[in-house]
Amino acid sequence: MTTAPGTSLRITIPELASLLRPALLRLTRIVRNQRVDLSVTLTQLSAMWTLEKRGPMSAGELANCERVQPPSMTKVLANLEERGLVRREVHPTDRRQAIIAITPEGVTLLDSERRSRDAWLTQQLGTLTAEERALLQKVIPIFDKLAAQ
Amino acid sequence: MTTAPGTSLRITIPELASLLRPALLRLTRIVRNQRVDLSVTLTQLSAMWTLEKRGPMSAGELANCERVQPPSMTKVLANLEERGLVRREVHPTDRRQAIIAITPEGVTLLDSERRSRDAWLTQQLGTLTAEERALLQKVIPIFDKLAAQ
DNA sequence: TATTGTTATACTCTATAACTATA
DNA sequence: TATAGTTATAGAGTATAACAATA
């Protein structure tokens, strides 16, 4: 099963699916557990990160970005709001919608979390070759494409 | 610092970490939910798949393969055993250890699960280009390396 | 009547701490 | 005393179904 650099044995698409799925699952388990500040989980961090990157948006829109169902996002937001890391405002013209925004406290936490929390993954990535990292970078948009359903 | 043909812009390692983490999280969420037979979860399936691929092993060894703590594996195995999908035997020389093996029923379920459950991912992978699939295939061992801690 | 979001409920996933049995 | 595994406990993550408020 060894492959020379740059070449790979051809496998079928279902075989690729069978290999990719558990590999994803295991790596995500590890990444999820690399927490320095135990008060913020990966799920919460990812939601905050999206809010920071894309700006304020409705709860439903955020759930869609994060690929979770609305009730799941409700829970995450309740937790974050309670701690003052995000705030909600009513939509100016549609009072059903809650517009969620990250707070300055949220941004501050995000910065320090990112520095400390990324430490493990950053360190791990540092052990790879530049080619392997380039490969990872190229695969991210493919993941996004797959996750887009 | 040469740029190989086909590579994208170079980013820093922490930036790569910040991009990779949420991409992983979101794709795993989607993949986890693609269940045809609702009775078997991705976590259970992955454990069974490892047993099938690597053969019988102790509960602790399996937990290690799957990157979970022993009590988490205990739960998974209790569920699988109850349904006759795995069986346990006591270790011939060390009666503390439980040697776990997949049963013929487990293999059967795994086969049909793989066919049906992989349907979504297989279909999604089919929408990618051959180059993108080759990239995914090459990235799997890198994931395994990262997950190995 | 349709849409946005929340509440109610339930189950899986996962961990840490404490315990049991065996070595 | 050390190791393998289980039990006890707890919380996060996530979903579906039912509901409320608003459009």
mmCIF file of C-alpha atoms (C1' of nucleotides) in Angstrom:
data_model
loop_
_atom_site.group_PDB
_atom_site.id
_atom_site.type_symbol
_atom_site.label_atom_id
_atom_site.label_comp_id
_atom_site.label_asym_id
_atom_site.label_seq_id
_atom_site.Cartn_x
_atom_site.Cartn_y
_atom_site.Cartn_z
ATOM 1 C CA MET A 1 0.000 0.000 0.000
ATOM 2 C CA THR A 2 2.962 2.345 -0.276
ATOM 3 C CA THR A 3 2.782 5.059 -2.847
ATOM 4 C CA ALA A 4 5.603 7.046 -4.293
ATOM 5 C CA PRO A 5 5.388 10.791 -3.742
ATOM 6 C CA GLY A 6 3.113 12.374 -6.293
ATOM 7 C CA THR A 7 1.501 9.147 -7.354
ATOM 8 C CA SER A 8 -1.367 7.228 -5.863
ATOM 9 C CA LEU A 9 -3.023 3.941 -6.566
ATOM 10 C CA ARG A 10 -6.358 4.333 -8.214
ATOM 11 C CA ILE A 11 -9.234 3.367 -5.988
ATOM 12 C CA THR A 12 -12.935 3.369 -6.609
ATOM 13 C CA ILE A 13 -15.159 6.158 -5.398
ATOM 14 C CA PRO A 14 -16.923 3.977 -2.788
ATOM 15 C CA GLU A 15 -13.521 2.873 -1.533
ATOM 16 C CA LEU A 16 -12.489 6.479 -1.209
ATOM 17 C CA ALA A 17 -15.691 7.169 0.732
ATOM 18 C CA SER A 18 -14.959 4.273 3.076
ATOM 19 C CA LEU A 19 -11.450 5.506 3.742
ATOM 20 C CA LEU A 20 -12.258 9.172 4.018
ATOM 21 C CA ARG A 21 -15.117 8.867 6.494
ATOM 22 C CA PRO A 22 -13.332 7.289 9.449
ATOM 23 C CA ALA A 23 -10.246 9.402 8.809
ATOM 24 C CA LEU A 24 -12.389 12.513 9.089
ATOM 25 C CA LEU A 25 -14.120 11.219 12.211
ATOM 26 C CA ARG A 26 -10.903 10.451 14.047
ATOM 27 C CA LEU A 27 -9.131 13.654 13.190
ATOM 28 C CA THR A 28 -12.174 15.684 14.223
ATOM 29 C CA ARG A 29 -12.285 13.858 17.564
ATOM 30 C CA ILE A 30 -8.707 14.822 18.212
ATOM 31 C CA VAL A 31 -9.082 18.394 17.042
ATOM 32 C CA ARG A 32 -12.250 18.852 19.118
ATOM 33 C CA ASN A 33 -10.436 17.860 22.252
ATOM 34 C CA GLN A 34 -7.526 20.212 21.881
ATOM 35 C CA ARG A 35 -8.900 22.844 24.190
ATOM 36 C CA VAL A 36 -6.844 25.164 26.250
ATOM 37 C CA ASP A 37 -9.706 27.233 27.643
ATOM 38 C CA LEU A 38 -12.189 24.552 28.619
ATOM 39 C CA SER A 39 -15.030 27.045 28.694
ATOM 40 C CA VAL A 40 -15.302 27.334 24.924
ATOM 41 C CA THR A 41 -15.988 24.324 22.741
ATOM 42 C CA LEU A 42 -15.093 23.869 19.110
ATOM 43 C CA THR A 43 -18.746 24.171 18.114
ATOM 44 C CA GLN A 44 -19.084 27.507 19.904
ATOM 45 C CA LEU A 45 -15.781 28.743 18.596
ATOM 46 C CA SER A 46 -16.692 27.886 15.041
ATOM 47 C CA ALA A 47 -19.978 29.818 15.298
ATOM 48 C CA MET A 48 -18.172 32.844 16.733
ATOM 49 C CA TRP A 49 -15.530 32.607 14.099
ATOM 50 C CA THR A 50 -18.148 32.699 11.343
ATOM 51 C CA LEU A 51 -19.801 35.727 12.944
ATOM 52 C CA GLU A 52 -16.484 37.498 13.123
ATOM 53 C CA LYS A 53 -15.547 36.669 9.562
ATOM 54 C CA ARG A 54 -18.878 37.257 7.871
ATOM 55 C CA GLY A 55 -20.429 39.829 10.178
ATOM 56 C CA PRO A 56 -23.828 39.888 11.919
ATOM 57 C CA MET A 57 -26.451 37.574 10.548
ATOM 58 C CA SER A 58 -29.720 35.918 11.532
ATOM 59 C CA ALA A 59 -29.737 32.797 13.678
ATOM 60 C CA GLY A 60 -31.062 30.759 10.786
ATOM 61 C CA GLU A 61 -28.379 31.992 8.459
ATOM 62 C CA LEU A 62 -25.712 31.129 10.996
ATOM 63 C CA ALA A 63 -27.174 27.652 11.479
ATOM 64 C CA ASN A 64 -26.988 27.220 7.732
ATOM 65 C CA CYS A 65 -23.363 28.375 7.595
ATOM 66 C CA GLU A 66 -22.467 25.965 10.367
ATOM 67 C CA ARG A 67 -24.444 23.093 8.856
ATOM 68 C CA VAL A 68 -26.602 22.494 11.913
ATOM 69 C CA GLN A 69 -30.352 22.623 12.432
ATOM 70 C CA PRO A 70 -31.867 25.795 13.911
ATOM 71 C CA PRO A 71 -32.586 24.317 17.381
ATOM 72 C CA SER A 72 -28.937 23.294 17.687
ATOM 73 C CA MET A 73 -27.863 26.840 16.971
ATOM 74 C CA THR A 74 -30.399 28.175 19.465
ATOM 75 C CA LYS A 75 -28.600 26.250 22.212
ATOM 76 C CA VAL A 76 -25.166 27.408 21.170
ATOM 77 C CA LEU A 77 -26.293 31.026 20.974
ATOM 78 C CA ALA A 78 -28.046 30.898 24.352
ATOM 79 C CA ASN A 79 -24.794 29.785 25.907
ATOM 80 C CA LEU A 80 -22.694 32.395 24.125
ATOM 81 C CA GLU A 81 -25.164 35.199 24.821
ATOM 82 C CA GLU A 82 -25.311 34.328 28.507
ATOM 83 C CA ARG A 83 -21.572 34.889 28.631
ATOM 84 C CA GLY A 84 -21.733 38.118 26.671
ATOM 85 C CA LEU A 85 -19.757 36.722 23.755
ATOM 86 C CA VAL A 86 -22.510 37.449 21.218
ATOM 87 C CA ARG A 87 -25.515 39.749 21.360
ATOM 88 C CA ARG A 88 -28.814 39.706 19.537
ATOM 89 C CA GLU A 89 -30.777 42.541 18.061
ATOM 90 C CA VAL A 90 -34.165 42.413 16.467
ATOM 91 C CA HIS A 91 -34.166 42.806 12.717
ATOM 92 C CA PRO A 92 -35.135 46.361 11.757
ATOM 93 C CA THR A 93 -37.981 45.301 9.499
ATOM 94 C CA ASP A 94 -38.727 41.683 10.467
ATOM 95 C CA ARG A 95 -39.279 41.218 14.146
ATOM 96 C CA ARG A 96 -39.207 37.449 13.880
ATOM 97 C CA GLN A 97 -35.521 37.470 13.143
ATOM 98 C CA ALA A 98 -32.790 37.760 15.706
ATOM 99 C CA ILE A 99 -29.679 39.314 14.277
ATOM 100 C CA ILE A 100 -26.631 37.870 15.980
ATOM 101 C CA ALA A 101 -23.373 39.738 16.303
ATOM 102 C CA ILE A 102 -20.155 38.961 18.078
ATOM 103 C CA THR A 103 -19.352 41.358 20.929
ATOM 104 C CA PRO A 104 -15.982 43.020 21.624
ATOM 105 C CA GLU A 105 -15.626 40.522 24.477
ATOM 106 C CA GLY A 106 -16.251 37.765 21.969
ATOM 107 C CA VAL A 107 -13.588 39.081 19.627
ATOM 108 C CA THR A 108 -11.112 39.317 22.485
ATOM 109 C CA LEU A 109 -11.816 35.771 23.566
ATOM 110 C CA LEU A 110 -11.623 34.601 19.985
ATOM 111 C CA ASP A 111 -8.194 36.136 19.563
ATOM 112 C CA SER A 112 -6.737 34.554 22.648
ATOM 113 C CA GLU A 113 -8.504 31.256 21.956
ATOM 114 C CA ARG A 114 -7.222 31.187 18.456
ATOM 115 C CA ARG A 115 -3.679 31.739 19.599
ATOM 116 C CA SER A 116 -3.771 29.119 22.312
ATOM 117 C CA ARG A 117 -6.182 26.688 20.778
ATOM 118 C CA ASP A 118 -4.532 26.615 17.419
ATOM 119 C CA ALA A 119 -1.286 25.832 19.135
ATOM 120 C CA TRP A 120 -1.751 22.096 18.906
ATOM 121 C CA LEU A 121 -2.911 21.977 15.317
ATOM 122 C CA THR A 122 -0.332 24.537 14.301
ATOM 123 C CA GLN A 123 2.368 22.504 15.953
ATOM 124 C CA GLN A 124 1.105 19.332 14.292
ATOM 125 C CA LEU A 125 0.959 21.010 10.917
ATOM 126 C CA GLY A 126 4.512 22.142 11.484
ATOM 127 C CA THR A 127 5.636 18.520 11.535
ATOM 128 C CA LEU A 128 4.337 17.993 8.022
ATOM 129 C CA THR A 129 6.246 18.771 4.879
ATOM 130 C CA ALA A 130 5.442 21.896 2.918
ATOM 131 C CA GLU A 131 3.958 19.674 0.220
ATOM 132 C CA GLU A 132 1.640 18.004 2.704
ATOM 133 C CA ARG A 133 0.484 21.366 4.005
ATOM 134 C CA ALA A 134 -0.097 22.583 0.462
ATOM 135 C CA LEU A 135 -2.219 19.495 -0.073
ATOM 136 C CA LEU A 136 -4.271 20.244 3.034
ATOM 137 C CA GLN A 137 -4.806 23.786 1.888
ATOM 138 C CA LYS A 138 -6.018 22.611 -1.480
ATOM 139 C CA VAL A 139 -8.410 20.154 0.093
ATOM 140 C CA ILE A 140 -10.268 22.737 2.194
ATOM 141 C CA PRO A 141 -12.370 24.110 -0.667
ATOM 142 C CA ILE A 142 -13.169 20.535 -1.669
ATOM 143 C CA PHE A 143 -14.447 19.894 1.858
ATOM 144 C CA ASP A 144 -16.539 23.032 1.669
ATOM 145 C CA LYS A 145 -17.947 21.836 -1.611
ATOM 146 C CA LEU A 146 -18.833 18.450 -0.100
ATOM 147 C CA ALA A 147 -20.361 20.052 2.987
ATOM 148 C CA ALA A 148 -22.459 22.363 0.848
ATOM 149 C CA GLN A 149 -24.660 19.354 0.006
ATOM 150 C CA MET B 1 10.338 29.137 -2.021
ATOM 151 C CA THR B 2 9.270 27.848 -5.407
ATOM 152 C CA THR B 3 5.654 27.497 -6.352
ATOM 153 C CA ALA B 4 4.832 24.183 -7.900
ATOM 154 C CA PRO B 5 2.348 24.164 -10.747
ATOM 155 C CA GLY B 6 -1.199 23.984 -9.527
ATOM 156 C CA THR B 7 -0.511 25.127 -5.977
ATOM 157 C CA SER B 8 -2.479 27.991 -4.513
ATOM 158 C CA LEU B 9 -1.237 30.992 -2.614
ATOM 159 C CA ARG B 10 0.901 30.176 0.353
ATOM 160 C CA ILE B 11 -0.609 30.795 3.761
ATOM 161 C CA THR B 12 0.909 30.584 7.212
ATOM 162 C CA ILE B 13 0.591 27.468 9.309
ATOM 163 C CA PRO B 14 -1.711 29.092 11.896
ATOM 164 C CA GLU B 15 -3.887 30.356 9.068
ATOM 165 C CA LEU B 16 -4.062 26.859 7.679
ATOM 166 C CA ALA B 17 -5.057 25.591 11.116
ATOM 167 C CA SER B 18 -7.814 28.205 11.371
ATOM 168 C CA LEU B 19 -9.202 27.278 7.979
ATOM 169 C CA LEU B 20 -8.858 23.538 8.330
ATOM 170 C CA ARG B 21 -10.566 23.188 11.692
ATOM 171 C CA PRO B 22 -14.022 24.529 10.854
ATOM 172 C CA ALA B 23 -13.944 22.863 7.441
ATOM 173 C CA LEU B 24 -13.336 19.523 9.152
ATOM 174 C CA LEU B 25 -16.048 20.174 11.726
ATOM 175 C CA ARG B 26 -18.709 21.041 9.166
ATOM 176 C CA LEU B 27 -17.969 18.205 6.811
ATOM 177 C CA THR B 28 -17.980 15.713 9.673
ATOM 178 C CA ARG B 29 -21.374 17.028 10.826
ATOM 179 C CA ILE B 30 -22.790 16.415 7.397
ATOM 180 C CA VAL B 31 -21.176 13.011 6.968
ATOM 181 C CA ARG B 32 -22.321 11.880 10.407
ATOM 182 C CA ASN B 33 -25.917 12.589 9.538
ATOM 183 C CA GLN B 34 -25.984 10.663 6.308
ATOM 184 C CA ARG B 35 -27.538 7.562 7.765
ATOM 185 C CA VAL B 36 -29.693 5.206 5.857
ATOM 186 C CA ASP B 37 -30.054 2.609 8.589
ATOM 187 C CA LEU B 38 -30.741 4.787 11.603
ATOM 188 C CA SER B 39 -29.828 1.971 13.958
ATOM 189 C CA VAL B 40 -26.094 2.274 13.362
ATOM 190 C CA THR B 41 -24.229 5.498 14.025
ATOM 191 C CA LEU B 42 -21.004 6.621 12.426
ATOM 192 C CA THR B 43 -19.135 6.049 15.680
ATOM 193 C CA GLN B 44 -20.344 2.462 15.885
ATOM 194 C CA LEU B 45 -19.716 1.835 12.237
ATOM 195 C CA SER B 46 -16.174 3.124 12.461
ATOM 196 C CA ALA B 47 -15.389 0.823 15.389
ATOM 197 C CA MET B 48 -16.792 -2.169 13.505
ATOM 198 C CA TRP B 49 -14.900 -1.204 10.420
ATOM 199 C CA THR B 50 -11.634 -1.137 12.360
ATOM 200 C CA LEU B 51 -12.367 -4.554 13.846
ATOM 201 C CA GLU B 52 -13.083 -5.921 10.402
ATOM 202 C CA LYS B 53 -9.976 -4.426 8.884
ATOM 203 C CA ARG B 54 -7.499 -5.132 11.656
ATOM 204 C CA GLY B 55 -9.006 -8.204 13.250
ATOM 205 C CA PRO B 56 -9.891 -8.933 16.895
ATOM 206 C CA MET B 57 -8.268 -6.750 19.510
ATOM 207 C CA SER B 58 -8.712 -5.664 23.094
ATOM 208 C CA ALA B 59 -11.188 -2.962 24.032
ATOM 209 C CA GLY B 60 -8.378 -0.643 25.017
ATOM 210 C CA GLU B 61 -6.581 -1.163 21.755
ATOM 211 C CA LEU B 62 -9.752 -0.423 19.834
ATOM 212 C CA ALA B 63 -10.332 2.735 21.872
ATOM 213 C CA ASN B 64 -6.837 3.787 20.962
ATOM 214 C CA CYS B 65 -7.377 3.087 17.257
ATOM 215 C CA GLU B 66 -10.569 5.095 17.328
ATOM 216 C CA ARG B 67 -9.037 7.931 19.351
ATOM 217 C CA VAL B 68 -11.562 7.783 22.167
ATOM 218 C CA GLN B 69 -11.204 7.136 25.889
ATOM 219 C CA PRO B 70 -11.880 3.607 27.182
ATOM 220 C CA PRO B 71 -15.243 4.411 28.818
ATOM 221 C CA SER B 72 -16.510 5.790 25.528
ATOM 222 C CA MET B 73 -15.588 2.554 23.804
ATOM 223 C CA THR B 74 -17.239 0.538 26.570
ATOM 224 C CA LYS B 75 -20.552 2.173 25.704
ATOM 225 C CA VAL B 76 -20.169 1.620 21.995
ATOM 226 C CA LEU B 77 -19.247 -2.027 22.507
ATOM 227 C CA ALA B 78 -22.102 -2.679 24.935
ATOM 228 C CA ASN B 79 -24.522 -1.462 22.293
ATOM 229 C CA LEU B 80 -22.918 -3.475 19.493
ATOM 230 C CA GLU B 81 -22.664 -6.616 21.595
ATOM 231 C CA GLU B 82 -26.292 -6.386 22.643
ATOM 232 C CA ARG B 83 -27.204 -6.520 18.990
ATOM 233 C CA GLY B 84 -24.834 -9.375 18.239
ATOM 234 C CA LEU B 85 -22.665 -7.303 15.929
ATOM 235 C CA VAL B 86 -19.511 -7.918 17.939
ATOM 236 C CA ARG B 87 -18.621 -10.527 20.521
ATOM 237 C CA ARG B 88 -16.129 -10.570 23.348
ATOM 238 C CA GLU B 89 -13.885 -13.307 24.554
ATOM 239 C CA VAL B 90 -11.619 -13.279 27.543
ATOM 240 C CA HIS B 91 -7.943 -13.072 26.725
ATOM 241 C CA PRO B 92 -6.320 -16.547 26.965
ATOM 242 C CA THR B 93 -3.658 -15.462 29.443
ATOM 243 C CA ASP B 94 -4.914 -12.163 30.876
ATOM 244 C CA ARG B 95 -8.440 -12.342 32.192
ATOM 245 C CA ARG B 96 -8.681 -8.584 32.628
ATOM 246 C CA GLN B 97 -8.740 -8.098 28.896
ATOM 247 C CA ALA B 98 -11.777 -8.466 26.683
ATOM 248 C CA ILE B 99 -10.909 -9.415 23.148
ATOM 249 C CA ILE B 100 -13.430 -7.950 20.774
ATOM 250 C CA ALA B 101 -14.244 -9.455 17.402
ATOM 251 C CA ILE B 102 -16.789 -8.596 14.770
ATOM 252 C CA THR B 103 -19.408 -11.319 14.238
ATOM 253 C CA PRO B 104 -20.641 -12.650 10.880
ATOM 254 C CA GLU B 105 -23.813 -10.641 11.539
ATOM 255 C CA GLY B 106 -21.618 -7.604 12.017
ATOM 256 C CA VAL B 107 -19.822 -8.194 8.746
ATOM 257 C CA THR B 108 -23.134 -8.607 6.956
ATOM 258 C CA LEU B 109 -24.478 -5.395 8.411
ATOM 259 C CA LEU B 110 -21.232 -3.642 7.593
ATOM 260 C CA ASP B 111 -21.461 -4.699 3.986
ATOM 261 C CA SER B 112 -25.001 -3.495 3.511
ATOM 262 C CA GLU B 113 -24.363 -0.378 5.568
ATOM 263 C CA ARG B 114 -21.337 0.430 3.529
ATOM 264 C CA ARG B 115 -23.284 0.117 0.334
ATOM 265 C CA SER B 116 -26.217 2.201 1.477
ATOM 266 C CA ARG B 117 -24.539 4.547 3.871
ATOM 267 C CA ASP B 118 -21.737 5.424 1.579
ATOM 268 C CA ALA B 119 -24.298 6.293 -1.027
ATOM 269 C CA TRP B 120 -24.370 9.940 -0.135
ATOM 270 C CA LEU B 121 -20.637 10.406 0.146
ATOM 271 C CA THR B 122 -20.049 8.292 -2.920
ATOM 272 C CA GLN B 123 -22.535 10.355 -4.858
ATOM 273 C CA GLN B 124 -20.939 13.562 -3.610
ATOM 274 C CA LEU B 125 -17.475 12.348 -4.492
ATOM 275 C CA GLY B 126 -18.793 11.527 -7.934
ATOM 276 C CA THR B 127 -19.507 15.198 -8.501
ATOM 277 C CA LEU B 128 -15.856 16.067 -7.989
ATOM 278 C CA THR B 129 -13.201 15.945 -10.659
ATOM 279 C CA ALA B 130 -10.770 13.028 -10.771
ATOM 280 C CA GLU B 131 -8.040 15.425 -9.650
ATOM 281 C CA GLU B 132 -10.058 16.474 -6.612
ATOM 282 C CA ARG B 133 -10.671 12.863 -5.670
ATOM 283 C CA ALA B 134 -6.983 12.076 -6.094
ATOM 284 C CA LEU B 135 -6.248 14.972 -3.750
ATOM 285 C CA LEU B 136 -8.677 13.597 -1.158
ATOM 286 C CA GLN B 137 -7.074 10.203 -1.393
ATOM 287 C CA LYS B 138 -3.643 11.684 -0.835
ATOM 288 C CA VAL B 139 -4.836 13.647 2.160
ATOM 289 C CA ILE B 140 -6.130 10.616 4.082
ATOM 290 C CA PRO B 141 -2.692 9.435 5.266
ATOM 291 C CA ILE B 142 -1.920 13.005 6.295
ATOM 292 C CA PHE B 143 -5.055 13.021 8.421
ATOM 293 C CA ASP B 144 -4.018 9.730 9.965
ATOM 294 C CA LYS B 145 -0.637 11.214 10.738
ATOM 295 C CA LEU B 146 -2.226 14.234 12.404
ATOM 296 C CA ALA B 147 -4.667 12.084 14.350
ATOM 297 C CA ALA B 148 -1.836 9.900 15.568
ATOM 298 C CA GLN B 149 -0.805 12.801 17.809
ATOM 299 C "C1'" DT C 1 -50.802 30.467 5.341
ATOM 300 C "C1'" DA C 2 -45.725 30.652 5.454
ATOM 301 C "C1'" DT C 3 -41.570 31.742 7.871
ATOM 302 C "C1'" DT C 4 -38.358 32.438 11.884
ATOM 303 C "C1'" DG C 5 -37.064 31.029 15.862
ATOM 304 C "C1'" DT C 6 -37.683 28.705 20.445
ATOM 305 C "C1'" DT C 7 -39.149 25.059 23.593
ATOM 306 C "C1'" DA C 8 -39.703 20.274 24.633
ATOM 307 C "C1'" DT C 9 -37.783 15.999 24.312
ATOM 308 C "C1'" DA C 10 -34.645 12.394 23.423
ATOM 309 C "C1'" DC C 11 -30.557 10.213 22.228
ATOM 310 C "C1'" DT C 12 -25.626 9.938 20.989
ATOM 311 C "C1'" DC C 13 -20.985 11.210 21.944
ATOM 312 C "C1'" DT C 14 -17.560 11.938 24.972
ATOM 313 C "C1'" DA C 15 -15.034 12.902 29.030
ATOM 314 C "C1'" DT C 16 -13.270 12.427 34.010
ATOM 315 C "C1'" DA C 17 -13.445 10.119 38.401
ATOM 316 C "C1'" DA C 18 -14.173 6.226 41.037
ATOM 317 C "C1'" DC C 19 -14.495 1.411 41.258
ATOM 318 C "C1'" DT C 20 -13.656 -3.809 40.372
ATOM 319 C "C1'" DA C 21 -11.055 -7.552 38.935
ATOM 320 C "C1'" DT C 22 -6.852 -9.318 37.661
ATOM 321 C "C1'" DA C 23 -1.804 -9.283 37.160
ATOM 322 C "C1'" DT D 1 1.046 -1.539 43.225
ATOM 323 C "C1'" DA D 2 -0.175 -1.298 38.294
ATOM 324 C "C1'" DT D 3 -3.239 -2.294 34.536
ATOM 325 C "C1'" DA D 4 -7.715 -3.297 31.847
ATOM 326 C "C1'" DG D 5 -12.015 -2.410 31.846
ATOM 327 C "C1'" DT D 6 -16.629 -0.929 33.686
ATOM 328 C "C1'" DT D 7 -19.819 1.976 36.211
ATOM 329 C "C1'" DA D 8 -21.302 6.467 37.646
ATOM 330 C "C1'" DT D 9 -21.959 10.928 36.405
ATOM 331 C "C1'" DA D 10 -22.192 14.978 33.713
ATOM 332 C "C1'" DG D 11 -22.315 17.992 29.937
ATOM 333 C "C1'" DA D 12 -22.093 19.076 24.939
ATOM 334 C "C1'" DG D 13 -23.918 18.193 20.462
ATOM 335 C "C1'" DT D 14 -27.492 17.276 17.691
ATOM 336 C "C1'" DA D 15 -31.901 16.027 15.863
ATOM 337 C "C1'" DT D 16 -37.163 15.977 15.198
ATOM 338 C "C1'" DA D 17 -41.669 17.601 16.561
ATOM 339 C "C1'" DA D 18 -44.530 20.943 18.390
ATOM 340 C "C1'" DC D 19 -45.260 25.635 19.409
ATOM 341 C "C1'" DA D 20 -45.308 30.884 19.339
ATOM 342 C "C1'" DA D 21 -44.698 35.160 17.104
ATOM 343 C "C1'" DT D 22 -44.572 37.633 13.119
ATOM 344 C "C1'" DA D 23 -45.064 38.379 8.194
#
